[in-house]
Each structure stands twice: as structure tokens, then as C-alpha cells.
XYZ file of N, CA, C and O in Angstrom:
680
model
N 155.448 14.640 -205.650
C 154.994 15.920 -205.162
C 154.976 15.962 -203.643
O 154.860 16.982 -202.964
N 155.099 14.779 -203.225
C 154.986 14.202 -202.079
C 156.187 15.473 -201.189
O 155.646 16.420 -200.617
N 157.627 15.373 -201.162
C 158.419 16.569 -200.402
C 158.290 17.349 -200.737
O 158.655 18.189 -199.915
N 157.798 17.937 -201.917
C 157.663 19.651 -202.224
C 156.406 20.068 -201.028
O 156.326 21.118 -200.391
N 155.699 19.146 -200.988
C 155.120 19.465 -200.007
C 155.422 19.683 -198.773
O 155.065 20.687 -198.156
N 156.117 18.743 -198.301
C 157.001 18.501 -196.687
C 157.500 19.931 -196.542
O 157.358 20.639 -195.546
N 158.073 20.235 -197.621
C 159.029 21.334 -197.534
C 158.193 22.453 -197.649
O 158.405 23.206 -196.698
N 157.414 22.843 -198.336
C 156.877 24.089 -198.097
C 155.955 24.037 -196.807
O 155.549 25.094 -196.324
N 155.651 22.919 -196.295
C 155.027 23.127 -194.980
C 155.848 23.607 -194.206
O 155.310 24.486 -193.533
N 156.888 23.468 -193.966
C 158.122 23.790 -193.454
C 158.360 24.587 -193.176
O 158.528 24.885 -191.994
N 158.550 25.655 -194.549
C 158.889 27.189 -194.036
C 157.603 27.907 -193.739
O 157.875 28.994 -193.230
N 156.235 27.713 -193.865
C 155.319 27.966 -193.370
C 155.387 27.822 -191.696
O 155.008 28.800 -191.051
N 155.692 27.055 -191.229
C 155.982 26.777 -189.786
C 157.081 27.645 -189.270
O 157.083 28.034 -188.103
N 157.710 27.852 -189.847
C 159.078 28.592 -189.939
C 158.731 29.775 -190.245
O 159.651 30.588 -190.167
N 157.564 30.246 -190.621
C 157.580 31.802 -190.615
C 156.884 31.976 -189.710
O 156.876 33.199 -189.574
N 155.983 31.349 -188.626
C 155.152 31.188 -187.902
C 155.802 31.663 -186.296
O 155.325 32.384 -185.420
N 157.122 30.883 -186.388
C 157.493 30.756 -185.317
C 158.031 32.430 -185.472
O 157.849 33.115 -184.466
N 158.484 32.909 -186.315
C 159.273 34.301 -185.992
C 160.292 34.356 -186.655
O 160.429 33.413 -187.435
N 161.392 35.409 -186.649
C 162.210 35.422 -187.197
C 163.574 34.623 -186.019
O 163.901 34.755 -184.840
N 164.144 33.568 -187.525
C 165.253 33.266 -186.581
C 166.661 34.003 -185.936
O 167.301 33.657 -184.944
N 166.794 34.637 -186.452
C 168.116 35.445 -185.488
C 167.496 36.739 -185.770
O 166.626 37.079 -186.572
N 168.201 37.389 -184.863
C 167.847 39.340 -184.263
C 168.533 39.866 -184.475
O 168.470 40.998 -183.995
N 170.122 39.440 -185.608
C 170.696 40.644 -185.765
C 172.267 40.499 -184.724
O 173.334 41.099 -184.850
N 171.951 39.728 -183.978
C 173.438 39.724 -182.860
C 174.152 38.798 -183.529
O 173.667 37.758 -183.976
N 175.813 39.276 -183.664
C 176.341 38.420 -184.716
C 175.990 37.044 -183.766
O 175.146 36.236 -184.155
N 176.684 36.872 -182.553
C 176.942 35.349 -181.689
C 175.144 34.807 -182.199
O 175.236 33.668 -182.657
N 174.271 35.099 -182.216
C 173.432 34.410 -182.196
C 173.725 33.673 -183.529
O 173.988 32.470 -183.508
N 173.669 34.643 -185.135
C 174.259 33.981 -186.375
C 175.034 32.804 -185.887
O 174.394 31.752 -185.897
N 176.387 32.731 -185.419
C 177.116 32.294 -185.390
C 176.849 30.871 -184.533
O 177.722 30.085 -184.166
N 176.128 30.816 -184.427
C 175.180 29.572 -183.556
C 174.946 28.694 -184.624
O 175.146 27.528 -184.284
N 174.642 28.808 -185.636
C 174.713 27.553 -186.622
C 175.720 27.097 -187.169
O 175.607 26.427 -188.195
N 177.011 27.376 -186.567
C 177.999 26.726 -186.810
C 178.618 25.620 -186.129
O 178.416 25.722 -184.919
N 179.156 24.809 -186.372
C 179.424 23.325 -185.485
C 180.816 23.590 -185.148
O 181.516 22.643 -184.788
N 181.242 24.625 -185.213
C 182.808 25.134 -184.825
C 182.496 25.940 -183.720
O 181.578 26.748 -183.576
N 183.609 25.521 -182.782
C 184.258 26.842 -181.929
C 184.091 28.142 -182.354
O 185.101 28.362 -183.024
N 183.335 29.232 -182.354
C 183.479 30.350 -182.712
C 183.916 31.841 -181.561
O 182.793 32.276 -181.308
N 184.588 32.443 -181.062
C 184.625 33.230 -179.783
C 185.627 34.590 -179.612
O 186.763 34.466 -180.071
N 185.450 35.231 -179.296
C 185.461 36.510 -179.728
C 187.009 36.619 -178.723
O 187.357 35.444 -178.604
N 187.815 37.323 -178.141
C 188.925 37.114 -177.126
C 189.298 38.705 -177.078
O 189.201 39.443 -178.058
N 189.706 39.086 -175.878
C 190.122 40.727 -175.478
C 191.193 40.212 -174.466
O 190.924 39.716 -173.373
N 192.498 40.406 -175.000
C 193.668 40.208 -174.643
C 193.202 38.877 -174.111
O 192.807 38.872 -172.945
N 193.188 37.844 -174.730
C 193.453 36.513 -174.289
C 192.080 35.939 -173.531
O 191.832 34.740 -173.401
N 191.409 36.812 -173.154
C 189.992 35.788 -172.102
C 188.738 36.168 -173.296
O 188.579 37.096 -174.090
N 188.084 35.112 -173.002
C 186.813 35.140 -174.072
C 185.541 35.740 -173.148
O 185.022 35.584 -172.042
N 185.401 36.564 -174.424
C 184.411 37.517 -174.315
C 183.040 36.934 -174.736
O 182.081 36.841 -173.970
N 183.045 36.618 -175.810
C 181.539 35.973 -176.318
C 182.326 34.642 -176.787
O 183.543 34.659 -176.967
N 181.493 33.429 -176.981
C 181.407 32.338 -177.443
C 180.179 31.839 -178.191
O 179.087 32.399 -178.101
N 180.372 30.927 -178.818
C 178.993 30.126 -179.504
C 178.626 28.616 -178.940
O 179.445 27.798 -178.522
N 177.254 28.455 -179.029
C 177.286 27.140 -178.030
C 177.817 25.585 -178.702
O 177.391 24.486 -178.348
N 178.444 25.747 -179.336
C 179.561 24.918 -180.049
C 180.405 25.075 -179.457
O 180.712 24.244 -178.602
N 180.976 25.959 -179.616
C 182.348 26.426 -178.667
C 182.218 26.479 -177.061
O 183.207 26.937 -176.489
N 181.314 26.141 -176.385
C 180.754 26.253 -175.316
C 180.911 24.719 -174.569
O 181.511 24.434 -173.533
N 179.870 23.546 -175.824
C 180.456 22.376 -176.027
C 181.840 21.653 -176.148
O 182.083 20.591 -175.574
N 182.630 22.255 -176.863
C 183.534 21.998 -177.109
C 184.586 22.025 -176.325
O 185.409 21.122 -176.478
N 184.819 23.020 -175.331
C 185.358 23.226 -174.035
C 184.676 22.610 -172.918
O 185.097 22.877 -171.792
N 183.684 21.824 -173.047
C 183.118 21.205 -171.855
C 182.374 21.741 -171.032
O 182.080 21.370 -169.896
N 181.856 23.201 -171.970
C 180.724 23.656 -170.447
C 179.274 23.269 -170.551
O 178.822 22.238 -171.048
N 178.631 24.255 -170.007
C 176.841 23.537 -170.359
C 176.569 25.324 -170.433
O 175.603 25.865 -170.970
N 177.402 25.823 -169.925
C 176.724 27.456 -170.343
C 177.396 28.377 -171.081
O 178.558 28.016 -171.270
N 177.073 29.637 -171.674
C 178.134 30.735 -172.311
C 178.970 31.302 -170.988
O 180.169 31.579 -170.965
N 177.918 31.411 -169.777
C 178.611 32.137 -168.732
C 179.476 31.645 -168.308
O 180.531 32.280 -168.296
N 179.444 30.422 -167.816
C 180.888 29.479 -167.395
C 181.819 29.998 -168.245
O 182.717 30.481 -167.556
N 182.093 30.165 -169.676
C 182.668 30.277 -170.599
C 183.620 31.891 -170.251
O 184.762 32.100 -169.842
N 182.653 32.658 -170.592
C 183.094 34.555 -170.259
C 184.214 35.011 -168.880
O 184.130 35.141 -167.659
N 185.027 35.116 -169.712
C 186.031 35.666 -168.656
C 187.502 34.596 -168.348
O 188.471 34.776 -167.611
N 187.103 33.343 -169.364
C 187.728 32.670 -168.657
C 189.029 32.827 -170.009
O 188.794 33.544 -170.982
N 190.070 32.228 -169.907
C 191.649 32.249 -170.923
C 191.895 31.314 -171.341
O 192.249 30.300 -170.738
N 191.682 31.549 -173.041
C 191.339 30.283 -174.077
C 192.597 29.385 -173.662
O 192.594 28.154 -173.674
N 193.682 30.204 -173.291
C 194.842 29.289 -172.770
C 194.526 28.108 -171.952
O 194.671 26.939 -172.311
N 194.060 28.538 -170.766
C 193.750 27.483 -170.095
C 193.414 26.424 -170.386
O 193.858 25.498 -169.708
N 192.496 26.127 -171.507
C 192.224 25.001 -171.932
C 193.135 24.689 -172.886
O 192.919 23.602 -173.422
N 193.786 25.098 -173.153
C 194.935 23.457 -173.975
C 196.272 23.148 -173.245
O 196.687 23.744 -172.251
N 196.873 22.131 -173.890
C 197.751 21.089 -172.985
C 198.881 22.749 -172.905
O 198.838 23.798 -173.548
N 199.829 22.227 -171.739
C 200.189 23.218 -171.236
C 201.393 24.091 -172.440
O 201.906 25.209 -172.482
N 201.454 22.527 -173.515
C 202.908 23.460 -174.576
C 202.310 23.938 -175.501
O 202.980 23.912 -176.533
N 201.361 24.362 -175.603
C 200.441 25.407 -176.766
C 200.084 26.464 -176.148
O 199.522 27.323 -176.828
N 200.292 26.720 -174.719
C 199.356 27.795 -174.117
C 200.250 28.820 -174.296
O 199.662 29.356 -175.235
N 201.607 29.782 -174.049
C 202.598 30.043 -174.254
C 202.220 31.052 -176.212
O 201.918 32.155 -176.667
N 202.545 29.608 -176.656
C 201.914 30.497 -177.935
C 200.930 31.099 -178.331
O 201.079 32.113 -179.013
N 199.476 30.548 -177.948
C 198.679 30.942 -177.896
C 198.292 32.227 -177.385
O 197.329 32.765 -177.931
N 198.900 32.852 -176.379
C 198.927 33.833 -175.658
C 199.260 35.257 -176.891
O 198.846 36.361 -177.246
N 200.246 34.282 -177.135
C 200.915 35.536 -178.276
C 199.725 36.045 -179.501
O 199.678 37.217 -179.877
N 198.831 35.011 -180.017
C 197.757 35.175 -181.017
C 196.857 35.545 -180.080
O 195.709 35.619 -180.517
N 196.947 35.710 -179.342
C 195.093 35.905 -178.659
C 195.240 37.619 -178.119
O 194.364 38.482 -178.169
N 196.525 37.735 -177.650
C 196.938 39.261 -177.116
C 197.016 40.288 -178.434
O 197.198 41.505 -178.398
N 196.810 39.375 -179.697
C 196.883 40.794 -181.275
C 198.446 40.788 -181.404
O 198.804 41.514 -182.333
N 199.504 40.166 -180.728
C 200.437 39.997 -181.013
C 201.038 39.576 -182.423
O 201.968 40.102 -183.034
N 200.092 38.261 -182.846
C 200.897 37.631 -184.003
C 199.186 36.793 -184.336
O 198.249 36.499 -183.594
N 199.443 36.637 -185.884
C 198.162 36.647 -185.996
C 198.802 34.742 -187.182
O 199.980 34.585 -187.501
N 197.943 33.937 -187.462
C 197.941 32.352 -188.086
C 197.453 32.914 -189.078
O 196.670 33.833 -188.838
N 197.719 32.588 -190.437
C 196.630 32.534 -191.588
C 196.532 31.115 -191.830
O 196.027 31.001 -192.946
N 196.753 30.023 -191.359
C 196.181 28.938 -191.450
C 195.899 28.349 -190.035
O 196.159 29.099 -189.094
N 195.352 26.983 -189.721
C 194.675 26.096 -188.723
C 196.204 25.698 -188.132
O 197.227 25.384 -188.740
N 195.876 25.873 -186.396
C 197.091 25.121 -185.527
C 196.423 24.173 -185.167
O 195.328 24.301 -184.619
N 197.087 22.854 -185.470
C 196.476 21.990 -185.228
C 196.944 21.729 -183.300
O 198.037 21.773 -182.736
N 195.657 21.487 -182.818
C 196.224 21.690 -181.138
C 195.319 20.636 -180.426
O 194.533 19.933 -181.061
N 195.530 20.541 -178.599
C 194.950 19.378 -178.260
C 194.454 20.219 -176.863
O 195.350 20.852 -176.305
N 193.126 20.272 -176.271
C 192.276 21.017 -175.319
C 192.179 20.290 -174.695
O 192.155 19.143 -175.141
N 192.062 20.537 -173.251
C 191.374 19.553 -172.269
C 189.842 20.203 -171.898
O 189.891 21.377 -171.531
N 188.582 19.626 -171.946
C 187.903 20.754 -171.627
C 186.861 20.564 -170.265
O 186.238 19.514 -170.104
N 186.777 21.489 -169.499
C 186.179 21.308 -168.057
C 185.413 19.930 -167.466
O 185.050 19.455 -166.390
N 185.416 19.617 -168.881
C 184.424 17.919 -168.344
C 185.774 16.891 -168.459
O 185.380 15.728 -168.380
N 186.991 16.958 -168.595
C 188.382 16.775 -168.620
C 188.361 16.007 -169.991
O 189.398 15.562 -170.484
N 187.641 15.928 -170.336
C 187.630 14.800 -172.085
C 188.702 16.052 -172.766
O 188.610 17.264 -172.573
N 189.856 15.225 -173.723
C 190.761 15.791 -174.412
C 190.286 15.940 -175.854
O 189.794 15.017 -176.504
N 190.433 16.900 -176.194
C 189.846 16.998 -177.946
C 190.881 17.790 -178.862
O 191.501 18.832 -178.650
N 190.847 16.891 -180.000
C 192.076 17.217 -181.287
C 191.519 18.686 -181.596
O 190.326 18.954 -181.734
N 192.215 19.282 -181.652
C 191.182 20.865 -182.391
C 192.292 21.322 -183.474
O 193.392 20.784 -183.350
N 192.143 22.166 -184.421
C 192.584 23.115 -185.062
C 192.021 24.436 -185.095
O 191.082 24.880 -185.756
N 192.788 24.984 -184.242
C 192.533 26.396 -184.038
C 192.986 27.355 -184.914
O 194.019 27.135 -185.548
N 192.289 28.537 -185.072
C 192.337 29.850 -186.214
C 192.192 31.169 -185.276
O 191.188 31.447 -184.620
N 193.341 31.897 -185.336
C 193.044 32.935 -184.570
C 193.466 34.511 -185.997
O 194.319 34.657 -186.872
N 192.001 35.553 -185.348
C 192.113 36.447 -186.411
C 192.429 37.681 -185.730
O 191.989 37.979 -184.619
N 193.002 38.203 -186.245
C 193.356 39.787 -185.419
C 191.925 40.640 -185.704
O 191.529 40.990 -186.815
N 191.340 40.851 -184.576
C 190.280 42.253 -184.900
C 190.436 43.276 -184.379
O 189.866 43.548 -183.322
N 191.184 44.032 -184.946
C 191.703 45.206 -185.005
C 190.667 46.834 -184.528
O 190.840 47.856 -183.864
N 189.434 46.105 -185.493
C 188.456 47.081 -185.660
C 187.499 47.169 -184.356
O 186.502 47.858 -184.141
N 188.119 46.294 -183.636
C 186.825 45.791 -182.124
C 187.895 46.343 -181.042
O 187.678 47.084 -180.084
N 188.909 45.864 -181.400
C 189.794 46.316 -180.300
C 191.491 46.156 -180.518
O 191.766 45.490 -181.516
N 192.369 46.534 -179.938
C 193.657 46.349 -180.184
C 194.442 45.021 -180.077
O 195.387 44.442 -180.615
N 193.139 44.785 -178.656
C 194.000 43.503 -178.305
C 192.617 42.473 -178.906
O 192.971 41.311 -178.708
N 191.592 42.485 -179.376
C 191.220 41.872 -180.347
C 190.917 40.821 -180.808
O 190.866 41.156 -181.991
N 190.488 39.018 -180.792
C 190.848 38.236 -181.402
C 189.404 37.515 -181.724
O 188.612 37.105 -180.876
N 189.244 37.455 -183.226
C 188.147 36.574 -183.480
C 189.455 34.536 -183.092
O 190.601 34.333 -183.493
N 188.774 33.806 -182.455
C 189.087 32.400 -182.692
C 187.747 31.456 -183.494
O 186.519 31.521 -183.555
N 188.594 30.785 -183.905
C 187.757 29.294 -184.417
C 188.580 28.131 -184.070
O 189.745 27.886 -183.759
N 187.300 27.428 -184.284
C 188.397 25.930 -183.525
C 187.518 24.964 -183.956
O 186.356 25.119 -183.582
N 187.740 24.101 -184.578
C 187.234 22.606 -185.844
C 187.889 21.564 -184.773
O 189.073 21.621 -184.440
N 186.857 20.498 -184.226
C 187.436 19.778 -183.762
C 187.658 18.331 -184.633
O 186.810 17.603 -185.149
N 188.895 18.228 -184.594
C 189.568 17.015 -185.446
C 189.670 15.642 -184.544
O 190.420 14.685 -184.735
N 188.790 15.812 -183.609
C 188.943 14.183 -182.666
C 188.105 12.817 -183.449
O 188.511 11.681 -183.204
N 187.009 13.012 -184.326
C 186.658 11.737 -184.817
C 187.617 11.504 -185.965
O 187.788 10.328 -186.285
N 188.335 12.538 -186.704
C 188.805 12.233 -187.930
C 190.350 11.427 -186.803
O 190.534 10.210 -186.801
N 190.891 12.018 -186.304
C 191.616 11.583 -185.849
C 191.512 9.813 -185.254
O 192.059 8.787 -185.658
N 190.712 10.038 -184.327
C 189.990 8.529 -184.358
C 190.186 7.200 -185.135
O 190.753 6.110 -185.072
N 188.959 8.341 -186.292
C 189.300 7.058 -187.218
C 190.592 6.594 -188.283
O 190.811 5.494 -188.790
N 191.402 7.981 -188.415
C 193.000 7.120 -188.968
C 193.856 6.801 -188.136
O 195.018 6.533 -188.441
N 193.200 6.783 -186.475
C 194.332 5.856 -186.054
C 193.334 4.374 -185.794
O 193.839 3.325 -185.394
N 192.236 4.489 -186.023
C 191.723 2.823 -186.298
C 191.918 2.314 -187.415
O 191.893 1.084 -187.473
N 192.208 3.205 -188.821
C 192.138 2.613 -190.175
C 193.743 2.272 -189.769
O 193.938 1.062 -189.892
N 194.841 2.936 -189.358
C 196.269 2.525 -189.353
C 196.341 1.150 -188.680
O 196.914 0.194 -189.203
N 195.598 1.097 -187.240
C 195.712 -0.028 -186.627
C 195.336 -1.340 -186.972
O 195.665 -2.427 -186.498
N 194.368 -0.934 -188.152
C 193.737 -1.886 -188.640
C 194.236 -2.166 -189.987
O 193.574 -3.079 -190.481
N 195.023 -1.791 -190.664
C 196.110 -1.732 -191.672
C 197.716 -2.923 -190.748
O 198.297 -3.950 -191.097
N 197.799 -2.217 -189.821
C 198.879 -2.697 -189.359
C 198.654 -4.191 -188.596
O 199.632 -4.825 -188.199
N 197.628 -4.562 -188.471
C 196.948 -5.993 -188.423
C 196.954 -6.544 -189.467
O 197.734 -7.495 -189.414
N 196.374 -6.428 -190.636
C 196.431 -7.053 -191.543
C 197.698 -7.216 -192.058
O 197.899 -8.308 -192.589
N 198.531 -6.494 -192.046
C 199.910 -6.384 -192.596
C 200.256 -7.487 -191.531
O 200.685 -8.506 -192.071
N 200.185 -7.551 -190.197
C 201.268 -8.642 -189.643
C 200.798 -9.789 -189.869
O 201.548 -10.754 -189.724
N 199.767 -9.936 -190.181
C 198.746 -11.508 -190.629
C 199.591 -11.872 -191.858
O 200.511 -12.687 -191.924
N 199.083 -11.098 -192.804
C 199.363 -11.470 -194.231
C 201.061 -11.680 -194.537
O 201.449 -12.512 -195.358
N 201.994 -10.814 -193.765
C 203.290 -10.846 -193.620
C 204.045 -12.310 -192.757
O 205.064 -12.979 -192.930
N 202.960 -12.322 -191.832
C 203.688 -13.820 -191.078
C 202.578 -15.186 -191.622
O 202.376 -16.188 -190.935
N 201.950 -14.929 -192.998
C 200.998 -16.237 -192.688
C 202.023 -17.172 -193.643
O 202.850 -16.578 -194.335
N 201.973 -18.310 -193.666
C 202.431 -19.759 -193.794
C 201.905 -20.180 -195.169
O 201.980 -21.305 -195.664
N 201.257 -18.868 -195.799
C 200.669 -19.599 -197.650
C 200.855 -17.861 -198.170
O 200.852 -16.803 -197.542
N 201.006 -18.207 -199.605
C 201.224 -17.437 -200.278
C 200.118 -16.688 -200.554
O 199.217 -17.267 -201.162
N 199.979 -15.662 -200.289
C 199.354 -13.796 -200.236
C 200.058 -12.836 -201.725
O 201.161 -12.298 -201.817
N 199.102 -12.894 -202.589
C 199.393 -12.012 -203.494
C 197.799 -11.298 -203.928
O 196.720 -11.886 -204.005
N 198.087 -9.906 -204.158
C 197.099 -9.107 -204.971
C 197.717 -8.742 -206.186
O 198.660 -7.986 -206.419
N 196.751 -9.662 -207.159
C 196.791 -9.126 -208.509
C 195.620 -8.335 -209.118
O 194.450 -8.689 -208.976
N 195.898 -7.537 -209.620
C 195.404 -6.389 -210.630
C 195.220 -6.280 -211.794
O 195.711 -5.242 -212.237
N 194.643 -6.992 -212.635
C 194.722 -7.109 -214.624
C 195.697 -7.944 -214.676
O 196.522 -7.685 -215.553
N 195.945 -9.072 -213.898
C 197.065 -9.578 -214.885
C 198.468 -9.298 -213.736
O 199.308 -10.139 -213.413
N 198.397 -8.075 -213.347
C 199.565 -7.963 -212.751
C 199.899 -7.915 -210.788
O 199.131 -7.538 -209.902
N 200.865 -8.282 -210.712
C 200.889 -8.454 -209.244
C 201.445 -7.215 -208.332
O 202.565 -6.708 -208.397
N 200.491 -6.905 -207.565
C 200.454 -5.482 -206.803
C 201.055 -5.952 -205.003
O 201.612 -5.155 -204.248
N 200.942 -6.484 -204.884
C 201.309 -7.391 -203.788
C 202.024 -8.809 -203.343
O 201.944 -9.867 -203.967
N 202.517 -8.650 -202.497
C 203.283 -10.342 -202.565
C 203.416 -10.195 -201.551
O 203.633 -9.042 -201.176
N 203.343 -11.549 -200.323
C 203.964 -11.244 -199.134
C 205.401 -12.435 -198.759
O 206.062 -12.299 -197.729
């Protein structure tokens, strides 16, 4: 009974404090761990402080005004231009690579949506950053490709068997 308790103390505290969002979508959009940011012909208009992070700032304002282009490596910017102006719209993730004001480089997959209904030139973005996953399959490869040159150059016989049967030999 012990967390039913924890937990209803919880939202008791939680109703205490007030209501958590007011209704502004960007504030909603604050509990997301993605890039979220709004774009009018190419410069961002609103952002979320994920997306704020993620580009390397410490504020939304740094952020406003500035051209999502700018931040990625220079052979994505070009295209990008084209999705962010309502030009041409992704229905799936570009997988892309940002540099962001604190100069740290980050794997992203970006999503750009045409919003039509906000404006002509329009663009909801999202952006998932793929730098730990990335990370770690190029440590699981590197670390694959170690064992492989061990087991491939060692001097005694290396086999994985499976029930009986042999799955490996080197």
C-alpha cells in the first residue's frame, strides 16, 4: 500500500502547485524530448526547450529568428531550405547531422510538416536526436570487429556450437 500512497500524495502536490500548462501549444510541447519548432519560410519562429538544447542554446530567444539551415552540415542545408519554405514536404525522418552553437555535432532525424493552416510558407519541424544510438552501434561494431580479429588470428581452435551443431569456426 506503501506507493499507492507515494502516488496519490503526488497528485495532491500537483494540484497544489496549479495547473500545468495554460493552453499555449509550445508550452504542451515542452514535454517532449524532441526538437519541436514551428518555421515561417525557413527561420524558427517558436521552439521547445529540447529543441533549444539540442541546437546548443541556453535560451528560446537565441533560438527565434534564426535558419534551421544554419545549423546543419553545409550538404543538407540546400535541401532543407526547400522543406522549410512549404516547398516540398518528407513523410518520413531525414536522417541528418547539426552542428549546434556550443559546436558539439549531433546525429538528428529530422521531420518537416507543411502547415498550411498557419501560413503558406509554414513548417511544423521535429528532430529525434540519434547521437547515443549511433554511438553505441559504432561501439557494438568496433567491438564486434575486435573480437573477430582475435578469434580469426588466434593460434587454437575457436568454434561455437549450438545443440550439437557448429555455428562458428574460425
Amino acid at each position: 500500500m506503501e506507493p499507492i500512497a507515494n502516488i496519490i500524495d503526488l497528485a495532491i502536490e500537483r494540484r497544489k502547485r496549479g495547473p500545468r500548462f495554460n493552453g499555449e501549444m509550445m508550452q504542451i510541447l515542452e514535454v517532449s524530448r524532441d526538437l519541436i519548432c514551428l518555421c515561417r519560410g525557413g527561420a524558427i519562429t517558436a521552439i521547445n526547450g529540447a529543441g533549444v538544447r539540442m541546437l546548443g542554446g541556453k535560451t528560446t530567444e537565441q533560438m527565434i529568428g534564426r535558419r534551421l539551415a544554419e545549423f546543419l552540415i553545409p550538404e543538407y542545408g540546400q535541401v532543407l531550405d526547400l522543406f522549410l519554405s512549404g516547398m516540398a514536404s518528407e513523410d518520413r525522418g531525414v536522417p541528418t547531422r547539426i552542428v549546434g552553437l556550443d559546436r558539439v555535432v549531433r546525429d538528428i532525424e529530422l521531420q518537416v510538416y507543411r502547415a498550411r493552416e498557419i501560413a503558406v510558407d509554414a513548417t511544423v519541424v521535429t528532430g529525434r536526436d540519434l547521437s547515443k544510438e549511433g554511438k553505441l552501434a559504432g561501439a557494438a561494431h568496433q567491438s564486434d570487429t575486435r573480437f573477430h580479429l582475435l578469434v580469426d588470428n588466434s593460434f587454437n581452435l575457436v568454434c561455437h556450437v549450438v545443440a550439437g551443431s557448429i555455428r562458428y569456426i574460425n
